[in-house]
Coordinates of C-alpha atoms in Angstrom, one line a residue:
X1 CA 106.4 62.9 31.3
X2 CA 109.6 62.8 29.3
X3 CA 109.4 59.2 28.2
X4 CA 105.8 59.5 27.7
X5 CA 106.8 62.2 25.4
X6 CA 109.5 60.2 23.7
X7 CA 107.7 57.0 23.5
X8 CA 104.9 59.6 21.5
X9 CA 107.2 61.4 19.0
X10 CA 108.6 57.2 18.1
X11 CA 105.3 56.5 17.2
X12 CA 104.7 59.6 15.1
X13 CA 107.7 58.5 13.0
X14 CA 107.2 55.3 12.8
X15 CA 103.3 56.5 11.7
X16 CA 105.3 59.5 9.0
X17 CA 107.3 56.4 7.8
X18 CA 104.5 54.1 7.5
X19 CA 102.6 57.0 5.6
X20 CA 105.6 57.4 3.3
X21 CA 105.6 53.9 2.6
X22 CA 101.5 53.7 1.7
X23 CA 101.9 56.7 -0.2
X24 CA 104.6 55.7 -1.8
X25 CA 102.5 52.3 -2.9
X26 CA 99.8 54.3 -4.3
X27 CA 102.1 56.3 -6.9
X28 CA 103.3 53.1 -8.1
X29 CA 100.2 51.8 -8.2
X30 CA 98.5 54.5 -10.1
X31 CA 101.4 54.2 -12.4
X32 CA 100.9 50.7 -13.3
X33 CA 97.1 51.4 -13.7
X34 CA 97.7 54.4 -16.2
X35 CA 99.4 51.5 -18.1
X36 CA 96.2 50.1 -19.2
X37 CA 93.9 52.2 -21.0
X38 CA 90.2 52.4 -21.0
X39 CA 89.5 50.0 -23.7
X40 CA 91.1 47.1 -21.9
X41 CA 88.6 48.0 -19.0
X42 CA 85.3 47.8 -21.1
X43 CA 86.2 44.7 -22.7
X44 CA 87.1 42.9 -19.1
X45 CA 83.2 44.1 -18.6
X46 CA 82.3 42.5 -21.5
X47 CA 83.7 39.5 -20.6
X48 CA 82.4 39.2 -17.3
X49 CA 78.7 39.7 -18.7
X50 CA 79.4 36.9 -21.5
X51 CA 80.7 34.8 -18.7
X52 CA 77.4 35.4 -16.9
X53 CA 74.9 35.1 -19.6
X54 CA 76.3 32.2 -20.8
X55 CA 76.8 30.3 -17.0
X56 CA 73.0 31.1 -16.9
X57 CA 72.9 28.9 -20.2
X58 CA 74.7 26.4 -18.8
X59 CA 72.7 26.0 -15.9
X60 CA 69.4 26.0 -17.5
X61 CA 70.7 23.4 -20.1
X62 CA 72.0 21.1 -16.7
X63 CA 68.0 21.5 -15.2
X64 CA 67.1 20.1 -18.7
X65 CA 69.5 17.3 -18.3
X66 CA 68.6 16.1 -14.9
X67 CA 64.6 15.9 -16.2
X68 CA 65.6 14.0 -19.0
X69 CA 68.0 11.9 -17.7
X70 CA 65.5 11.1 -14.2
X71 CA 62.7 10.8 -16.8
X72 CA 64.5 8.3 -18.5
X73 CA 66.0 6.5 -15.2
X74 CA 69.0 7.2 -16.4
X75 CA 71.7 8.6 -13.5
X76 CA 73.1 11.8 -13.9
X77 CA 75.9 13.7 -12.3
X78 CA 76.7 16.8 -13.7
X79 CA 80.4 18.2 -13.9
X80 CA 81.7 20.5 -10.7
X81 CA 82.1 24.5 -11.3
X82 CA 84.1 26.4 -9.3
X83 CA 81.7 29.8 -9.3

């Protein structure tokens, strides 16, 4: 019963010292985020919605490639994205 006890009370510290390391993270973490204000937030949304709107350009501009280029017999192989 005694070790079963011990071996217990070594995992509750080793569990209070992982929790004081986690918590520990998050402070910093929160820190570094209050470094940015809210500005730089909205514009990375803008940027991701340009960077939508204008793949979805890009993709309907390939689809007009690939009829003109079969209409024509002409090969066509567009370039890779990574997406």
């Amino acid at each position: 019963m005694d070790a079963e006890l011990e071996h217990l009370e070594a995992q509750l510290g080793s569990m209070q010292q992982k929790l004081a390391a986690c918590q520990s993270e998050n402070r910093d973490l929160k820190n570094e985020l209050n470094a940015f204000d809210p500005a730089f937030f909205d514009e990375v949304e803008d940027l991701k919605h340009s960077h939508y709107e204008l793949t979805q350009v890009c993709d309907k501009y390939e689809g007009l490639l690939r009829e003109y280029t079969r209409d024509l017999g002409v090969p066509f192989t567009p370039l890779t994205r990574q997406r």
